[in-house]
Amino acid sequence: MNIKEASEKTGVSSAAIRYYEKESLIPAIDRTPVGNRDIDDRIIRRIRFVTQMLSAGMSVENLRRYIELFDAQEDNTKEQKALLKEQLAVMEEKRDDLQAAIDHLNYKLNHFYDHMETTEEELRSLEREHAEKVAKQDAATDDEPDYHN
Amino acid sequence: MNIKEASEKTGVSSAAIRYYEKESLIPAIDRTPVGNRDIDDRIIRRIRFVTQMLSAGMSVENLRRYIELFDAQEDNTKEQKALLKEQLAVMEEKRDDLQAAIDHLNYKLNHFYDHMETTEEELRSLEREHAEKVAKQDAATDDEPDYHN
DNA sequence: CCTTGCCTTGAAGTCCACATGAAGGTTTAA
DNA sequence: TTAAACCTTCATGTGGACTTCAAGGCAAGG
């Protein structure tokens, strides 16, 4: 498939795909005899993975470091795991911040004060609702003991 | 409190606080007789709200639109709710993308393949794990019937 | 043969959320 | 009184993730 079809399939612009290849976020793409990119499903999956990570807040530089480790021949298992765990922590924090903002907006939507300022009462209420949610989630994940190793 | 103290309290740089005021993301700040900003807790809360929304992926422009509506005297309740819901949808999608990426990384960490490509088996496994999680979450939130109105 | 429509590379431009620098004012402390 | 350590405004610079531009190649249709 040519780059335009790949672009349509992934929702990523042709220029962005070339940029990802240049930045080594995806592997070097095979070429047709005249030099055009010939993109297969393996590349499509990598493009999707890249957009997922980028939209999740990972920088191009960090994503490249991460990918380099995985593509390396040497057995970097320890380093890889460390990097993975580091990135995981960053992303989980980001997700939690996001969830807090979502809770905040949901609170606004449900209680709907006259103006948007966060009052002390509101903060306390948010904390209570958050604590309840966390308690529930913890209970729900207690039977997945080694998921976060 | 002066801008440096406010900066230390919020973790937001002085330059960024001035930028937020200029962009009307926070209200006009009171000045001391010599013209220095005198920041109170109401401003601190607004700064925290702004950083939360920005880090959640809302643009300065959208955040300003949102805040303008809330600061307006007129009763914009409908528009406000619509805007809130719109933003909420964006953030929830972002959170879900983030969660998918986290699941992906957790999978790597637990099963640890030689390289990072997502194979068909891996995708199926991820989907199974995700389906289980969703089922659990749904069960856990079923007793909060009107939270998402 | 020439237009249409795809592609290539490399360089330069854009947008956003600030960061940094210049030039100056005020207060405290030696 | 002069230096340090804050502050102000206004203007310009920066980094990241692309986008757009310029200049050209290849293949098919009329």
mmCIF file of C-alpha atoms (C1' of nucleotides) in Angstrom:
data_model
loop_
_atom_site.group_PDB
_atom_site.id
_atom_site.type_symbol
_atom_site.label_atom_id
_atom_site.label_comp_id
_atom_site.label_asym_id
_atom_site.label_seq_id
_atom_site.Cartn_x
_atom_site.Cartn_y
_atom_site.Cartn_z
ATOM 1 C CA MET A 1 0.000 0.000 0.000
ATOM 2 C CA ASN A 2 1.276 3.504 -0.775
ATOM 3 C CA ILE A 3 1.680 6.252 1.766
ATOM 4 C CA LYS A 4 -1.642 7.895 1.002
ATOM 5 C CA GLU A 5 -3.569 4.686 1.639
ATOM 6 C CA ALA A 6 -1.620 4.165 4.843
ATOM 7 C CA SER A 7 -2.466 7.716 5.838
ATOM 8 C CA GLU A 8 -6.166 7.117 5.215
ATOM 9 C CA LYS A 9 -6.032 3.814 7.065
ATOM 10 C CA THR A 10 -4.382 5.273 10.173
ATOM 11 C CA GLY A 11 -5.614 8.866 10.175
ATOM 12 C CA VAL A 12 -1.990 10.007 10.272
ATOM 13 C CA SER A 13 -0.853 12.404 7.550
ATOM 14 C CA SER A 14 1.657 11.282 4.932
ATOM 15 C CA ALA A 15 4.092 13.915 6.147
ATOM 16 C CA ALA A 16 3.757 12.634 9.711
ATOM 17 C CA ILE A 17 4.440 9.058 8.588
ATOM 18 C CA ARG A 18 7.606 10.234 6.823
ATOM 19 C CA TYR A 19 8.497 12.146 9.980
ATOM 20 C CA TYR A 20 8.029 9.038 12.150
ATOM 21 C CA GLU A 21 10.249 7.034 9.841
ATOM 22 C CA LYS A 22 12.906 9.755 9.880
ATOM 23 C CA GLU A 23 12.755 9.873 13.680
ATOM 24 C CA SER A 24 12.987 6.060 13.855
ATOM 25 C CA LEU A 25 9.651 5.709 15.594
ATOM 26 C CA ILE A 26 8.765 3.141 12.942
ATOM 27 C CA PRO A 27 11.194 0.852 11.097
ATOM 28 C CA ALA A 28 12.699 1.770 7.725
ATOM 29 C CA ILE A 29 9.938 1.207 5.193
ATOM 30 C CA ASP A 30 10.456 -0.987 2.118
ATOM 31 C CA ARG A 31 10.523 0.793 -1.248
ATOM 32 C CA THR A 32 9.143 -0.062 -4.663
ATOM 33 C CA PRO A 33 11.639 -0.163 -7.574
ATOM 34 C CA VAL A 34 11.106 3.570 -8.188
ATOM 35 C CA GLY A 35 11.674 4.499 -4.547
ATOM 36 C CA ASN A 36 8.121 4.876 -3.270
ATOM 37 C CA ARG A 37 7.257 3.583 0.202
ATOM 38 C CA ASP A 38 5.455 0.255 0.231
ATOM 39 C CA ILE A 39 3.681 -0.013 3.568
ATOM 40 C CA ASP A 40 2.486 -3.300 5.053
ATOM 41 C CA ASP A 41 0.322 -4.158 8.053
ATOM 42 C CA ARG A 42 3.314 -4.462 10.334
ATOM 43 C CA ILE A 43 4.092 -0.795 9.699
ATOM 44 C CA ILE A 44 0.439 0.121 10.098
ATOM 45 C CA ARG A 45 0.452 -1.481 13.567
ATOM 46 C CA ARG A 46 3.612 0.391 14.485
ATOM 47 C CA ILE A 47 2.108 3.681 13.315
ATOM 48 C CA ARG A 48 -0.949 3.022 15.476
ATOM 49 C CA PHE A 49 1.244 2.199 18.435
ATOM 50 C CA VAL A 50 3.228 5.418 17.928
ATOM 51 C CA THR A 51 0.127 7.627 17.758
ATOM 52 C CA GLN A 52 -1.247 5.922 20.847
ATOM 53 C CA MET A 53 1.900 6.614 22.822
ATOM 54 C CA LEU A 54 2.250 10.166 21.543
ATOM 55 C CA SER A 55 -1.357 11.048 22.291
ATOM 56 C CA ALA A 56 -0.842 9.511 25.702
ATOM 57 C CA GLY A 57 1.784 12.177 26.304
ATOM 58 C CA MET A 58 5.062 10.405 25.546
ATOM 59 C CA SER A 59 7.588 12.572 23.733
ATOM 60 C CA VAL A 60 9.135 11.563 20.432
ATOM 61 C CA GLU A 61 12.535 11.450 22.077
ATOM 62 C CA ASN A 62 11.454 9.120 24.883
ATOM 63 C CA LEU A 63 9.479 6.959 22.511
ATOM 64 C CA ARG A 64 12.552 6.562 20.313
ATOM 65 C CA ARG A 65 14.692 5.569 23.305
ATOM 66 C CA TYR A 66 12.072 3.033 24.258
ATOM 67 C CA ILE A 67 11.846 1.598 20.742
ATOM 68 C CA GLU A 68 15.626 1.480 20.348
ATOM 69 C CA LEU A 69 15.871 -0.722 23.405
ATOM 70 C CA PHE A 70 13.298 -3.100 22.005
ATOM 71 C CA ASP A 71 14.895 -3.233 18.591
ATOM 72 C CA ALA A 72 18.373 -3.783 19.984
ATOM 73 C CA GLN A 73 19.897 -7.248 19.584
ATOM 74 C CA GLU A 74 21.647 -7.288 22.915
ATOM 75 C CA ASP A 75 19.844 -8.576 25.925
ATOM 76 C CA ASN A 76 18.839 -5.355 27.611
ATOM 77 C CA THR A 77 16.120 -6.981 29.625
ATOM 78 C CA LYS A 78 17.019 -5.205 32.837
ATOM 79 C CA GLU A 79 17.324 -1.809 31.189
ATOM 80 C CA GLN A 80 14.196 -2.456 29.199
ATOM 81 C CA LYS A 81 12.213 -3.364 32.259
ATOM 82 C CA ALA A 82 13.485 -0.335 34.120
ATOM 83 C CA LEU A 83 12.594 1.945 31.229
ATOM 84 C CA LEU A 84 9.201 0.307 30.916
ATOM 85 C CA LYS A 85 8.472 0.740 34.576
ATOM 86 C CA GLU A 86 9.608 4.340 34.482
ATOM 87 C CA GLN A 87 7.385 5.118 31.522
ATOM 88 C CA LEU A 88 4.524 3.216 33.109
ATOM 89 C CA ALA A 89 4.779 5.370 36.223
ATOM 90 C CA VAL A 90 4.716 8.554 34.142
ATOM 91 C CA MET A 91 1.673 7.385 32.248
ATOM 92 C CA GLU A 92 -0.192 6.235 35.315
ATOM 93 C CA GLU A 93 0.383 9.599 36.937
ATOM 94 C CA LYS A 94 -0.876 11.321 33.832
ATOM 95 C CA ARG A 95 -3.919 9.077 33.758
ATOM 96 C CA ASP A 96 -4.642 9.857 37.405
ATOM 97 C CA ASP A 97 -4.324 13.604 36.789
ATOM 98 C CA LEU A 98 -6.656 13.217 33.871
ATOM 99 C CA GLN A 99 -9.105 11.259 35.982
ATOM 100 C CA ALA A 100 -8.987 13.968 38.640
ATOM 101 C CA ALA A 101 -9.805 16.592 36.024
ATOM 102 C CA ILE A 102 -12.627 14.401 34.718
ATOM 103 C CA ASP A 103 -13.998 14.012 38.228
ATOM 104 C CA HIS A 104 -13.756 17.760 38.647
ATOM 105 C CA LEU A 105 -15.738 18.393 35.457
ATOM 106 C CA ASN A 106 -18.279 15.748 36.353
ATOM 107 C CA TYR A 107 -18.707 17.404 39.706
ATOM 108 C CA LYS A 108 -19.309 20.741 37.954
ATOM 109 C CA LEU A 109 -21.820 19.107 35.696
ATOM 110 C CA ASN A 110 -23.714 17.455 38.519
ATOM 111 C CA HIS A 111 -23.722 20.176 41.128
ATOM 112 C CA PHE A 112 -23.403 23.112 38.778
ATOM 113 C CA TYR A 113 -22.386 26.101 40.728
ATOM 114 C CA ASP A 114 -22.957 29.645 39.472
ATOM 115 C CA HIS A 115 -19.345 30.151 38.609
ATOM 116 C CA MET A 116 -16.373 27.896 38.129
ATOM 117 C CA GLU A 117 -14.286 28.577 41.181
ATOM 118 C CA THR A 118 -13.375 25.614 43.275
ATOM 119 C CA THR A 119 -14.573 26.291 46.767
ATOM 120 C CA GLU A 120 -13.237 24.575 49.846
ATOM 121 C CA GLU A 121 -16.442 22.580 50.160
ATOM 122 C CA GLU A 122 -16.158 21.488 46.585
ATOM 123 C CA LEU A 123 -12.597 20.345 47.074
ATOM 124 C CA ARG A 124 -13.570 18.350 50.130
ATOM 125 C CA SER A 125 -16.440 16.788 48.253
ATOM 126 C CA LEU A 126 -14.168 15.893 45.345
ATOM 127 C CA GLU A 127 -11.741 14.271 47.727
ATOM 128 C CA ARG A 128 -14.508 12.231 49.288
ATOM 129 C CA GLU A 129 -15.799 11.068 45.898
ATOM 130 C CA HIS A 130 -12.261 10.271 44.794
ATOM 131 C CA ALA A 131 -11.551 8.268 47.952
ATOM 132 C CA GLU A 132 -14.702 6.239 47.361
ATOM 133 C CA LYS A 133 -13.711 5.525 43.767
ATOM 134 C CA VAL A 134 -10.206 4.466 44.742
ATOM 135 C CA ALA A 135 -11.562 2.165 47.413
ATOM 136 C CA LYS A 136 -13.832 0.558 44.831
ATOM 137 C CA GLN A 137 -11.076 0.195 42.265
ATOM 138 C CA ASP A 138 -8.725 -1.307 44.795
ATOM 139 C CA ALA A 139 -11.376 -3.812 45.755
ATOM 140 C CA ALA A 140 -11.977 -4.608 42.095
ATOM 141 C CA THR A 141 -8.296 -5.198 41.340
ATOM 142 C CA ASP A 142 -7.382 -7.107 44.485
ATOM 143 C CA ASP A 143 -7.798 -10.368 42.604
ATOM 144 C CA GLU A 144 -5.119 -9.407 40.081
ATOM 145 C CA PRO A 145 -2.211 -9.634 42.490
ATOM 146 C CA ASP A 146 0.797 -9.615 40.122
ATOM 147 C CA TYR A 147 -0.550 -7.338 37.399
ATOM 148 C CA HIS A 148 1.608 -4.406 38.425
ATOM 149 C CA ASN A 149 4.938 -6.178 38.698
ATOM 150 C CA MET B 1 1.707 36.705 48.584
ATOM 151 C CA ASN B 2 4.019 37.764 45.744
ATOM 152 C CA ILE B 3 4.397 35.961 42.452
ATOM 153 C CA LYS B 4 7.453 33.994 43.515
ATOM 154 C CA GLU B 5 5.678 32.532 46.531
ATOM 155 C CA ALA B 6 2.678 31.723 44.375
ATOM 156 C CA SER B 7 5.016 30.047 41.917
ATOM 157 C CA GLU B 8 6.554 27.916 44.658
ATOM 158 C CA LYS B 9 3.150 27.066 46.063
ATOM 159 C CA THR B 10 1.749 25.917 42.731
ATOM 160 C CA GLY B 11 4.830 24.666 40.933
ATOM 161 C CA VAL B 12 3.971 27.022 38.067
ATOM 162 C CA SER B 13 6.677 29.462 36.969
ATOM 163 C CA SER B 14 6.223 33.205 37.506
ATOM 164 C CA ALA B 15 6.361 33.729 33.761
ATOM 165 C CA ALA B 16 3.596 31.174 33.278
ATOM 166 C CA ILE B 17 1.401 32.862 35.899
ATOM 167 C CA ARG B 18 1.816 36.194 34.124
ATOM 168 C CA TYR B 19 1.019 34.419 30.868
ATOM 169 C CA TYR B 20 -2.152 32.903 32.321
ATOM 170 C CA GLU B 21 -3.303 36.321 33.520
ATOM 171 C CA LYS B 22 -2.568 37.861 30.129
ATOM 172 C CA GLU B 23 -4.512 35.100 28.416
ATOM 173 C CA SER B 24 -7.403 35.542 30.870
ATOM 174 C CA LEU B 25 -7.141 31.993 32.185
ATOM 175 C CA ILE B 26 -7.095 33.495 35.675
ATOM 176 C CA PRO B 27 -8.780 36.751 36.754
ATOM 177 C CA ALA B 28 -6.933 40.076 36.815
ATOM 178 C CA ILE B 29 -4.707 39.959 39.880
ATOM 179 C CA ASP B 30 -4.758 42.715 42.521
ATOM 180 C CA ARG B 31 -1.680 44.921 42.734
ATOM 181 C CA THR B 32 0.224 46.421 45.647
ATOM 182 C CA PRO B 33 0.674 50.235 45.640
ATOM 183 C CA VAL B 34 3.904 49.853 43.633
ATOM 184 C CA GLY B 35 2.289 47.632 41.028
ATOM 185 C CA ASN B 36 3.388 44.179 42.136
ATOM 186 C CA ARG B 37 0.928 41.300 41.954
ATOM 187 C CA ASP B 38 -0.664 40.352 45.263
ATOM 188 C CA ILE B 39 -1.907 36.787 44.928
ATOM 189 C CA ASP B 40 -4.539 35.250 47.221
ATOM 190 C CA ASP B 41 -5.838 31.723 47.647
ATOM 191 C CA ARG B 42 -8.635 32.271 45.166
ATOM 192 C CA ILE B 43 -6.012 32.880 42.460
ATOM 193 C CA ILE B 44 -3.980 29.922 43.661
ATOM 194 C CA ARG B 45 -7.009 27.685 43.199
ATOM 195 C CA ARG B 46 -7.616 29.065 39.725
ATOM 196 C CA ILE B 47 -3.976 28.477 38.797
ATOM 197 C CA ARG B 48 -4.269 24.870 39.955
ATOM 198 C CA PHE B 49 -7.459 24.429 37.964
ATOM 199 C CA VAL B 50 -5.765 25.856 34.856
ATOM 200 C CA THR B 51 -2.727 23.576 35.115
ATOM 201 C CA GLN B 52 -4.988 20.604 35.673
ATOM 202 C CA MET B 53 -6.988 21.336 32.548
ATOM 203 C CA LEU B 54 -3.929 22.154 30.447
ATOM 204 C CA SER B 55 -2.141 19.001 31.528
ATOM 205 C CA ALA B 56 -5.323 17.120 30.705
ATOM 206 C CA GLY B 57 -4.863 18.269 27.124
ATOM 207 C CA MET B 58 -7.212 21.263 26.885
ATOM 208 C CA SER B 59 -5.845 24.105 24.804
ATOM 209 C CA VAL B 60 -5.418 27.620 26.149
ATOM 210 C CA GLU B 61 -7.954 28.865 23.625
ATOM 211 C CA ASN B 62 -10.631 26.345 24.604
ATOM 212 C CA LEU B 63 -9.968 26.857 28.270
ATOM 213 C CA ARG B 64 -10.411 30.597 27.837
ATOM 214 C CA ARG B 65 -13.705 30.088 25.986
ATOM 215 C CA TYR B 66 -14.857 27.857 28.804
ATOM 216 C CA ILE B 67 -13.827 30.300 31.511
ATOM 217 C CA GLU B 68 -15.395 33.265 29.714
ATOM 218 C CA LEU B 69 -18.721 31.488 29.739
ATOM 219 C CA PHE B 70 -18.458 30.833 33.454
ATOM 220 C CA ASP B 71 -17.399 34.360 34.268
ATOM 221 C CA ALA B 72 -20.169 35.907 32.188
ATOM 222 C CA GLN B 73 -23.139 37.325 34.058
ATOM 223 C CA GLU B 74 -25.738 35.964 31.670
ATOM 224 C CA ASP B 75 -27.242 32.581 32.259
ATOM 225 C CA ASN B 76 -25.275 30.404 29.885
ATOM 226 C CA THR B 77 -26.140 27.208 31.681
ATOM 227 C CA LYS B 78 -27.013 25.299 28.524
ATOM 228 C CA GLU B 79 -23.924 26.379 26.637
ATOM 229 C CA GLN B 80 -21.802 25.751 29.685
ATOM 230 C CA LYS B 81 -23.115 22.237 30.087
ATOM 231 C CA ALA B 82 -22.602 21.529 26.414
ATOM 232 C CA LEU B 83 -19.049 22.796 26.599
ATOM 233 C CA LEU B 84 -18.392 20.774 29.722
ATOM 234 C CA LYS B 85 -19.744 17.611 28.165
ATOM 235 C CA GLU B 86 -17.726 18.155 25.020
ATOM 236 C CA GLN B 87 -14.522 18.597 26.989
ATOM 237 C CA LEU B 88 -15.398 15.675 29.200
ATOM 238 C CA ALA B 89 -15.786 13.429 26.156
ATOM 239 C CA VAL B 90 -12.384 14.499 24.828
ATOM 240 C CA MET B 91 -10.749 13.830 28.163
ATOM 241 C CA GLU B 92 -12.394 10.467 28.640
ATOM 242 C CA GLU B 93 -11.212 9.356 25.224
ATOM 243 C CA LYS B 94 -7.722 10.507 26.078
ATOM 244 C CA ARG B 95 -7.861 8.660 29.375
ATOM 245 C CA ASP B 96 -8.968 5.487 27.592
ATOM 246 C CA ASP B 97 -6.128 5.786 25.058
ATOM 247 C CA LEU B 98 -3.777 6.236 27.951
ATOM 248 C CA GLN B 99 -5.207 3.209 29.720
ATOM 249 C CA ALA B 100 -4.831 1.145 26.550
ATOM 250 C CA ALA B 101 -1.189 2.166 26.307
ATOM 251 C CA ILE B 102 -0.690 1.328 29.999
ATOM 252 C CA ASP B 103 -2.259 -2.086 29.469
ATOM 253 C CA HIS B 104 0.048 -2.556 26.503
ATOM 254 C CA LEU B 105 3.118 -1.721 28.589
ATOM 255 C CA ASN B 106 1.946 -3.896 31.442
ATOM 256 C CA TYR B 107 1.510 -6.731 29.010
ATOM 257 C CA LYS B 108 5.074 -6.264 27.773
ATOM 258 C CA LEU B 109 6.317 -6.191 31.300
ATOM 259 C CA ASN B 110 4.509 -9.378 32.270
ATOM 260 C CA HIS B 111 4.984 -11.478 29.174
ATOM 261 C CA PHE B 112 8.112 -9.804 27.866
ATOM 262 C CA TYR B 113 8.614 -10.680 24.262
ATOM 263 C CA ASP B 114 11.953 -10.297 22.505
ATOM 264 C CA HIS B 115 10.848 -7.304 20.507
ATOM 265 C CA MET B 116 8.027 -4.825 20.722
ATOM 266 C CA GLU B 117 5.881 -5.607 17.730
ATOM 267 C CA THR B 118 2.283 -6.246 18.475
ATOM 268 C CA THR B 119 1.449 -9.663 17.159
ATOM 269 C CA GLU B 120 -2.054 -10.844 16.464
ATOM 270 C CA GLU B 121 -1.954 -13.075 19.538
ATOM 271 C CA GLU B 122 -0.845 -10.176 21.669
ATOM 272 C CA LEU B 123 -3.654 -7.980 20.390
ATOM 273 C CA ARG B 124 -6.190 -10.688 21.128
ATOM 274 C CA SER B 125 -4.780 -11.144 24.600
ATOM 275 C CA LEU B 126 -4.902 -7.406 25.229
ATOM 276 C CA GLU B 127 -8.498 -7.311 24.099
ATOM 277 C CA ARG B 128 -9.382 -10.145 26.448
ATOM 278 C CA GLU B 129 -7.694 -8.441 29.398
ATOM 279 C CA HIS B 130 -9.357 -5.151 28.516
ATOM 280 C CA ALA B 131 -12.795 -6.757 28.238
ATOM 281 C CA GLU B 132 -12.368 -8.261 31.689
ATOM 282 C CA LYS B 133 -11.395 -4.910 33.157
ATOM 283 C CA VAL B 134 -14.326 -3.113 31.567
ATOM 284 C CA ALA B 135 -16.721 -5.760 32.834
ATOM 285 C CA LYS B 136 -15.371 -5.254 36.325
ATOM 286 C CA GLN B 137 -15.536 -1.468 36.131
ATOM 287 C CA ASP B 138 -19.072 -1.561 34.822
ATOM 288 C CA ALA B 139 -20.084 -3.781 37.683
ATOM 289 C CA ALA B 140 -18.334 -1.454 40.112
ATOM 290 C CA THR B 141 -20.036 1.695 38.799
ATOM 291 C CA ASP B 142 -23.518 0.306 38.387
ATOM 292 C CA ASP B 143 -24.485 1.717 41.766
ATOM 293 C CA GLU B 144 -23.716 5.309 40.662
ATOM 294 C CA PRO B 145 -26.614 5.604 38.267
ATOM 295 C CA ASP B 146 -26.740 9.352 37.548
ATOM 296 C CA TYR B 147 -23.070 10.224 37.796
ATOM 297 C CA HIS B 148 -22.665 10.673 34.074
ATOM 298 C CA ASN B 149 -25.642 12.955 33.383
ATOM 299 C "C1'" DC C 1 2.577 15.439 -25.646
ATOM 300 C "C1'" DC C 2 0.504 17.009 -21.827
ATOM 301 C "C1'" DT C 3 -2.274 17.058 -17.809
ATOM 302 C "C1'" DT C 4 -3.470 14.600 -13.516
ATOM 303 C "C1'" DG C 5 -2.118 12.443 -9.594
ATOM 304 C "C1'" DC C 6 0.578 10.016 -7.146
ATOM 305 C "C1'" DC C 7 5.303 9.936 -5.193
ATOM 306 C "C1'" DT C 8 10.326 11.631 -3.595
ATOM 307 C "C1'" DT C 9 13.773 14.757 -0.664
ATOM 308 C "C1'" DG C 10 15.256 18.721 1.861
ATOM 309 C "C1'" DA C 11 14.463 23.017 3.760
ATOM 310 C "C1'" DA C 12 11.754 26.247 5.753
ATOM 311 C "C1'" DG C 13 7.523 27.672 8.105
ATOM 312 C "C1'" DT C 14 3.859 27.216 11.786
ATOM 313 C "C1'" DC C 15 1.585 26.824 16.234
ATOM 314 C "C1'" DC C 16 1.574 26.485 21.011
ATOM 315 C "C1'" DA C 17 2.958 27.199 25.718
ATOM 316 C "C1'" DC C 18 5.772 29.123 27.619
ATOM 317 C "C1'" DA C 19 11.246 30.878 28.639
ATOM 318 C "C1'" DT C 20 14.479 34.326 28.374
ATOM 319 C "C1'" DG C 21 16.411 38.860 27.971
ATOM 320 C "C1'" DA C 22 16.465 43.907 28.195
ATOM 321 C "C1'" DA C 23 15.614 47.918 30.735
ATOM 322 C "C1'" DG C 24 14.051 49.690 34.540
ATOM 323 C "C1'" DG C 25 11.524 50.370 39.573
ATOM 324 C "C1'" DT C 26 11.370 49.369 44.854
ATOM 325 C "C1'" DT C 27 12.878 47.701 49.308
ATOM 326 C "C1'" DT C 28 16.216 45.661 52.627
ATOM 327 C "C1'" DA C 29 20.870 45.084 54.481
ATOM 328 C "C1'" DA C 30 25.810 46.073 54.856
ATOM 329 C "C1'" DT D 1 25.296 54.164 48.363
ATOM 330 C "C1'" DT D 2 25.469 50.402 46.482
ATOM 331 C "C1'" DA D 3 24.464 45.703 45.933
ATOM 332 C "C1'" DA D 4 21.067 41.980 46.294
ATOM 333 C "C1'" DA D 5 16.747 40.320 45.507
ATOM 334 C "C1'" DC D 6 12.615 40.968 44.509
ATOM 335 C "C1'" DC D 7 9.305 43.052 41.068
ATOM 336 C "C1'" DT D 8 7.335 45.300 36.377
ATOM 337 C "C1'" DT D 9 6.450 45.416 30.918
ATOM 338 C "C1'" DC D 10 7.537 44.412 26.331
ATOM 339 C "C1'" DA D 11 9.909 41.868 22.861
ATOM 340 C "C1'" DT D 12 12.057 38.105 21.177
ATOM 341 C "C1'" DG D 13 13.612 33.137 21.487
ATOM 342 C "C1'" DT D 14 12.770 28.109 22.090
ATOM 343 C "C1'" DG D 15 11.385 23.190 21.593
ATOM 344 C "C1'" DG D 16 8.326 19.929 19.941
ATOM 345 C "C1'" DA D 17 5.556 17.915 16.468
ATOM 346 C "C1'" DC D 18 4.521 18.386 12.779
ATOM 347 C "C1'" DT D 19 3.047 21.176 7.937
ATOM 348 C "C1'" DT D 20 4.032 23.382 3.897
ATOM 349 C "C1'" DC D 21 6.867 24.621 0.091
ATOM 350 C "C1'" DA D 22 10.002 23.936 -3.749
ATOM 351 C "C1'" DA D 23 11.652 21.175 -7.299
ATOM 352 C "C1'" DG D 24 11.360 17.311 -9.495
ATOM 353 C "C1'" DG D 25 10.404 11.854 -10.975
ATOM 354 C "C1'" DC D 26 7.155 8.184 -12.673
ATOM 355 C "C1'" DA D 27 2.804 6.145 -14.747
ATOM 356 C "C1'" DA D 28 -1.774 6.342 -16.823
ATOM 357 C "C1'" DG D 29 -5.491 8.632 -19.665
ATOM 358 C "C1'" DG D 30 -7.099 11.584 -23.310
#
